[in-house]
Every structure is written in structure tokens, then in C-alpha cells.
GROMACS .gro file of N, CA and C in nm:
model
  291
    1MET      N    1  10.230  10.244  11.182
    1MET     CA    2  10.258  10.331  11.295
    1MET      C    3  10.345  10.448  11.250
    2ASN      N    4  10.339  10.549  11.325
    2ASN     CA    5  10.417  10.669  11.299
    2ASN      C    6  10.562  10.647  11.345
    3PHE      N    7  10.656  10.695  11.264
    3PHE     CA    8  10.798  10.679  11.296
    3PHE      C    9  10.833  10.750  11.428
    4LEU      N   10  10.779  10.870  11.448
    4LEU     CA   11  10.812  10.943  11.571
    4LEU      C   12  10.759  10.872  11.695
    5LEU      N   13  10.641  10.812  11.684
    5LEU     CA   14  10.587  10.737  11.797
    5LEU      C   15  10.680  10.619  11.831
    6LEU      N   16  10.724  10.546  11.728
    6LEU     CA   17  10.816  10.436  11.752
    6LEU      C   18  10.949  10.485  11.810
    7LYS      N   19  10.993  10.600  11.762
    7LYS     CA   20  11.119  10.657  11.812
    7LYS      C   21  11.108  10.690  11.961
    8TYR      N   22  10.997  10.751  12.001
    8TYR     CA   23  10.981  10.787  12.142
    8TYR      C   24  10.960  10.664  12.230
    9ILE      N   25  10.892  10.564  12.177
    9ILE     CA   26  10.879  10.438  12.251
    9ILE      C   27  11.017  10.376  12.272
   10HIS      N   28  11.099  10.383  12.168
   10HIS     CA   29  11.235  10.328  12.175
   10HIS      C   30  11.319  10.404  12.278
   11ILE      N   31  11.309  10.536  12.279
   11ILE     CA   32  11.386  10.617  12.373
   11ILE      C   33  11.344  10.588  12.517
   12VAL      N   34  11.214  10.577  12.540
   12VAL     CA   35  11.165  10.546  12.675
   12VAL      C   36  11.210  10.406  12.717
   13ALA      N   37  11.209  10.313  12.622
   13ALA     CA   38  11.253  10.177  12.653
   13ALA      C   39  11.403  10.173  12.686
   14VAL      N   40  11.483  10.253  12.617
   14VAL     CA   41  11.626  10.259  12.647
   14VAL      C   42  11.648  10.312  12.789
   15ALA      N   43  11.580  10.420  12.822
   15ALA     CA   44  11.594  10.477  12.956
   15ALA      C   45  11.546  10.379  13.063
   16SER      N   46  11.435  10.311  13.037
   16SER     CA   47  11.383  10.214  13.133
   16SER      C   48  11.478  10.096  13.150
   17SER      N   49  11.537  10.052  13.040
   17SER     CA   50  11.630   9.939  13.047
   17SER      C   51  11.751   9.973  13.131
   18PHE      N   52  11.809  10.091  13.108
   18PHE     CA   53  11.924  10.131  13.189
   18PHE      C   54  11.886  10.150  13.336
   19ALA      N   55  11.770  10.209  13.362
   19ALA     CA   56  11.727  10.231  13.500
   19ALA      C   57  11.704  10.099  13.572
   20LEU      N   58  11.638  10.005  13.506
   20LEU     CA   59  11.613   9.875  13.568
   20LEU      C   60  11.743   9.799  13.592
   21LEU      N   61  11.834   9.806  13.498
   21LEU     CA   62  11.963   9.739  13.516
   21LEU      C   63  12.039   9.799  13.633
   22PHE      N   64  12.040   9.929  13.644
   22PHE     CA   65  12.110   9.997  13.753
   22PHE      C   66  12.048   9.965  13.889
   23ILE      N   67  11.916   9.975  13.898
   23ILE     CA   68  11.847   9.949  14.025
   23ILE      C   69  11.864   9.803  14.067
   24ARG      N   70  11.849   9.712  13.971
   24ARG     CA   71  11.864   9.570  14.005
   24ARG      C   72  12.007   9.540  14.048
   25GLY      N   73  12.104   9.602  13.985
   25GLY     CA   74  12.243   9.582  14.025
   25GLY      C   75  12.270   9.629  14.167
   26ILE      N   76  12.216   9.745  14.201
   26ILE     CA   77  12.232   9.795  14.339
   26ILE      C   78  12.165   9.702  14.438
   27TRP      N   79  12.045   9.656  14.404
   27TRP     CA   80  11.974   9.564  14.493
   27TRP      C   81  12.052   9.435  14.513
   28LEU      N   82  12.112   9.383  14.405
   28LEU     CA   83  12.188   9.258  14.418
   28LEU      C   84  12.314   9.278  14.500
   29LEU      N   85  12.380   9.392  14.484
   29LEU     CA   86  12.501   9.418  14.563
   29LEU      C   87  12.471   9.432  14.711
   30ARG      N   88  12.356   9.484  14.744
   30ARG     CA   89  12.319   9.504  14.884
   30ARG      C   90  12.238   9.387  14.941
   31ALA      N   91  12.219   9.282  14.861
   31ALA     CA   92  12.141   9.165  14.903
   31ALA      C   93  12.001   9.204  14.947
   32TYR      N   94  11.941   9.297  14.873
   32TYR     CA   95  11.807   9.345  14.903
   32TYR      C   96  11.706   9.240  14.857
   33PRO      N   97  11.616   9.195  14.943
   33PRO     CA   98  11.526   9.083  14.908
   33PRO      C   99  11.441   9.102  14.782
   34PRO      N  100  11.389   9.222  14.751
   34PRO     CA  101  11.307   9.232  14.630
   34PRO      C  102  11.382   9.204  14.501
   35ALA      N  103  11.515   9.199  14.505
   35ALA     CA  104  11.592   9.171  14.383
   35ALA      C  105  11.568   9.029  14.333
   36GLN      N  106  11.517   8.942  14.418
   36GLN     CA  107  11.492   8.804  14.378
   36GLN      C  108  11.346   8.778  14.340
   37GLU      N  109  11.262   8.879  14.345
   37GLU     CA  110  11.122   8.860  14.307
   37GLU      C  111  11.110   8.840  14.157
   38SER      N  112  11.004   8.773  14.117
   38SER     CA  113  10.991   8.735  13.976
   38SER      C  114  10.973   8.857  13.885
   39TRP      N  115  10.900   8.959  13.928
   39TRP     CA  116  10.878   9.074  13.840
   39TRP      C  117  11.008   9.150  13.814
   40VAL      N  118  11.100   9.146  13.910
   40VAL     CA  119  11.228   9.215  13.893
   40VAL      C  120  11.315   9.140  13.792
   41ARG      N  121  11.299   9.010  13.784
   41ARG     CA  122  11.377   8.931  13.689
   41ARG      C  123  11.314   8.929  13.550
   42VAL      N  124  11.182   8.946  13.540
   42VAL     CA  125  11.113   8.935  13.411
   42VAL      C  126  11.101   9.071  13.341
   43LEU      N  127  11.080   9.177  13.416
   43LEU     CA  128  11.056   9.309  13.356
   43LEU      C  129  11.169   9.357  13.264
   44PRO      N  130  11.297   9.341  13.299
   44PRO     CA  131  11.401   9.384  13.205
   44PRO      C  132  11.395   9.314  13.070
   45HIS      N  133  11.356   9.188  13.070
   45HIS     CA  134  11.344   9.115  12.943
   45HIS      C  135  11.227   9.170  12.861
   46ALA      N  136  11.118   9.205  12.927
   46ALA     CA  137  11.005   9.263  12.855
   46ALA      C  138  11.042   9.399  12.796
   47VAL      N  139  11.114   9.479  12.872
   47VAL     CA  140  11.157   9.610  12.823
   47VAL      C  141  11.253   9.594  12.705
   48ASP      N  142  11.345   9.498  12.714
   48ASP     CA  143  11.437   9.474  12.603
   48ASP      C  144  11.363   9.423  12.479
   49GLY      N  145  11.258   9.348  12.500
   49GLY     CA  146  11.175   9.305  12.387
   49GLY      C  147  11.106   9.422  12.319
   50VAL      N  148  11.054   9.516  12.400
   50VAL     CA  149  10.994   9.638  12.344
   50VAL      C  150  11.100   9.718  12.269
   51LEU      N  151  11.219   9.723  12.322
   51LEU     CA  152  11.330   9.793  12.256
   51LEU      C  153  11.359   9.732  12.120
   52LEU      N  154  11.365   9.602  12.112
   52LEU     CA  155  11.394   9.534  11.987
   52LEU      C  156  11.280   9.551  11.886
   53VAL      N  157  11.157   9.536  11.932
   53VAL     CA  158  11.041   9.550  11.842
   53VAL      C  159  11.029   9.693  11.791
   54SER      N  160  11.055   9.792  11.875
   54SER     CA  161  11.046   9.930  11.828
   54SER      C  162  11.157   9.960  11.726
   55ALA      N  163  11.276   9.902  11.745
   55ALA     CA  164  11.384   9.921  11.647
   55ALA      C  165  11.347   9.858  11.513
   56LEU      N  166  11.293   9.738  11.518
   56LEU     CA  167  11.251   9.674  11.394
   56LEU      C  168  11.135   9.749  11.329
   57GLY      N  169  11.046   9.803  11.411
   57GLY     CA  170  10.935   9.883  11.358
   57GLY      C  171  10.983  10.009  11.289
   58MET      N  172  11.084  10.074  11.347
   58MET     CA  173  11.140  10.193  11.282
   58MET      C  174  11.203  10.157  11.148
   59LEU      N  175  11.271  10.044  11.143
   59LEU     CA  176  11.329   9.999  11.016
   59LEU      C  177  11.221   9.968  10.913
   60TRP      N  178  11.109   9.912  10.959
   60TRP     CA  179  11.000   9.876  10.870
   60TRP      C  180  10.927  10.000  10.819
   61VAL      N  181  10.899  10.095  10.907
   61VAL     CA  182  10.820  10.213  10.870
   61VAL      C  183  10.899  10.309  10.782
   62TYR      N  184  11.024  10.329  10.815
   62TYR     CA  185  11.102  10.431  10.745
   62TYR      C  186  11.243  10.379  10.717
   63PRO      N  187  11.258  10.285  10.622
   63PRO     CA  188  11.391  10.229  10.596
   63PRO      C  189  11.488  10.329  10.534
   64ALA      N  190  11.438  10.437  10.472
   64ALA     CA  191  11.526  10.536  10.410
   64ALA      C  192  11.612  10.610  10.513
   65ALA      N  193  11.569  10.612  10.637
   65ALA     CA  194  11.645  10.681  10.741
   65ALA      C  195  11.779  10.612  10.769
   66PHE      N  196  11.789  10.487  10.732
   66PHE     CA  197  11.910  10.410  10.762
   66PHE      C  198  12.000  10.392  10.640
   67LYS      N  199  11.974  10.468  10.534
   67LYS     CA  200  12.054  10.453  10.412
   67LYS      C  201  12.166  10.555  10.401
   68GLY      N  202  12.164  10.659  10.479
   68GLY     CA  203  12.268  10.760  10.470
   68GLY      C  204  12.382  10.732  10.567
   69ASP      N  205  12.443  10.837  10.614
   69ASP     CA  206  12.552  10.823  10.710
   69ASP      C  207  12.501  10.807  10.852
   70TRP      N  208  12.373  10.818  10.871
   70TRP     CA  209  12.315  10.809  11.004
   70TRP      C  210  12.343  10.670  11.060
   71LEU      N  211  12.406  10.664  11.173
   71LEU     CA  212  12.432  10.540  11.245
   71LEU      C  213  12.515  10.444  11.160
   72LEU      N  214  12.602  10.499  11.079
   72LEU     CA  215  12.690  10.420  10.992
   72LEU      C  216  12.612  10.334  10.893
   73GLY      N  217  12.497  10.381  10.853
   73GLY     CA  218  12.419  10.310  10.752
   73GLY      C  219  12.354  10.185  10.804
   74VAL      N  220  12.321  10.098  10.711
   74VAL     CA  221  12.249   9.975  10.745
   74VAL      C  222  12.337   9.883  10.830
   75ASN      N  223  12.466   9.879  10.804
   75ASN     CA  224  12.554   9.792  10.882
   75ASN      C  225  12.554   9.828  11.030
   76GLY      N  226  12.549   9.957  11.062
   76GLY     CA  227  12.543   9.999  11.201
   76GLY      C  228  12.412   9.960  11.267
   77ALA      N  229  12.301   9.976  11.192
   77ALA     CA  230  12.171   9.938  11.247
   77ALA      C  231  12.164   9.788  11.269
   78ILE      N  232  12.217   9.712  11.176
   78ILE     CA  233  12.216   9.566  11.191
   78ILE      C  234  12.303   9.524  11.309
   79SER      N  235  12.418   9.588  11.326
   79SER     CA  236  12.504   9.551  11.438
   79SER      C  237  12.437   9.585  11.572
   80LEU      N  238  12.363   9.696  11.577
   80LEU     CA  239  12.291   9.728  11.700
   80LEU      C  240  12.181   9.625  11.728
   81LEU      N  241  12.110   9.582  11.625
   81LEU     CA  242  12.005   9.482  11.644
   81LEU      C  243  12.065   9.348  11.688
   82VAL      N  244  12.176   9.308  11.627
   82VAL     CA  245  12.242   9.184  11.668
   82VAL      C  246  12.292   9.195  11.811
   83GLY      N  247  12.346   9.311  11.847
   83GLY     CA  248  12.391   9.333  11.984
   83GLY      C  249  12.276   9.326  12.083
   84GLY      N  250  12.162   9.383  12.046
   84GLY     CA  251  12.044   9.377  12.133
   84GLY      C  252  11.995   9.235  12.152
   85ILE      N  253  11.992   9.158  12.043
   85ILE     CA  254  11.950   9.019  12.053
   85ILE      C  255  12.050   8.940  12.139
   86ALA      N  256  12.178   8.966  12.121
   86ALA     CA  257  12.280   8.897  12.201
   86ALA      C  258  12.266   8.931  12.349
   87ARG      N  259  12.236   9.057  12.379
   87ARG     CA  260  12.219   9.097  12.520
   87ARG      C  261  12.100   9.024  12.582
   88ILE      N  262  11.990   9.017  12.510
   88ILE     CA  263  11.872   8.946  12.562
   88ILE      C  264  11.906   8.799  12.584
   89ALA      N  265  11.977   8.738  12.489
   89ALA     CA  266  12.013   8.596  12.501
   89ALA      C  267  12.106   8.573  12.620
   90LEU      N  268  12.205   8.660  12.637
   90LEU     CA  269  12.298   8.643  12.749
   90LEU      C  270  12.229   8.664  12.883
   91GLU      N  271  12.138   8.759  12.891
   91GLU     CA  272  12.065   8.778  13.016
   91GLU      C  273  11.977   8.657  13.046
   92THR      N  274  11.919   8.598  12.943
   92THR     CA  275  11.836   8.480  12.963
   92THR      C  276  11.922   8.363  13.009
   93LEU      N  277  12.038   8.345  12.948
   93LEU     CA  278  12.128   8.237  12.992
   93LEU      C  279  12.175   8.259  13.134
   94HIS      N  280  12.205   8.383  13.169
   94HIS     CA  281  12.250   8.414  13.305
   94HIS      C  282  12.139   8.386  13.406
   95ARG      N  283  12.017   8.409  13.366
   95ARG     CA  284  11.904   8.388  13.457
   95ARG      C  285  11.889   8.241  13.492
   96PHE      N  286  11.916   8.153  13.394
   96PHE     CA  287  11.899   8.010  13.418
   96PHE      C  288  12.027   7.943  13.467
   97ALA      N  289  12.136   8.017  13.475
   97ALA     CA  290  12.262   7.955  13.520
   97ALA      C  291  12.272   7.951  13.670
   0.00000   0.00000   0.00000
């Protein structure tokens, strides 16, 4: 895949993730009934999965981009990936709690 395509998929997924989190939070605060529907609970996890896969794809397609000072090098990219995985895990645990 093309690096730019993966980059734009990643950017759209970031924006979608923040928008879904914000909308769902407002719905939960107002006790809006659609906040409890299954698609509202599952879609953020799917978007976060796309976010993680696109990040790994960018690392796979163009690993040289992460060797300089960009994003604090490989350590910064790894910390972002670990943070993303932790966020998905915590949201999953919260869903079942």
C-alpha cells in the first residue's frame, strides 16, 4: 500500500475516534437512549482497530520515516502504539464492567 494512503486513513480514523468519543460522552451525560445501542458501543472499537492497523502499516511500508527526529524516533512510535493498544484494552474492560 501507499504510505500517503495509509497516512490519510490514519488521520480520518483519528478524527472519527475523537468525534465518536465526544458524541458518545454527550449522549451518556444526557441519558440519551441511542447511547446504549450496540453499534454505538462497537463502532469506536472498530475505528480504533483501523487506527492501530494503519499505524502498523505505515511502519511496515516506510520504516525509514521513524528513524530520524520525527516523533522522537522509534521509541516515540512504539510508545504511541502501546498507548493505542492500552486504550483499546481499557475501553474493552470498561465495556464489560
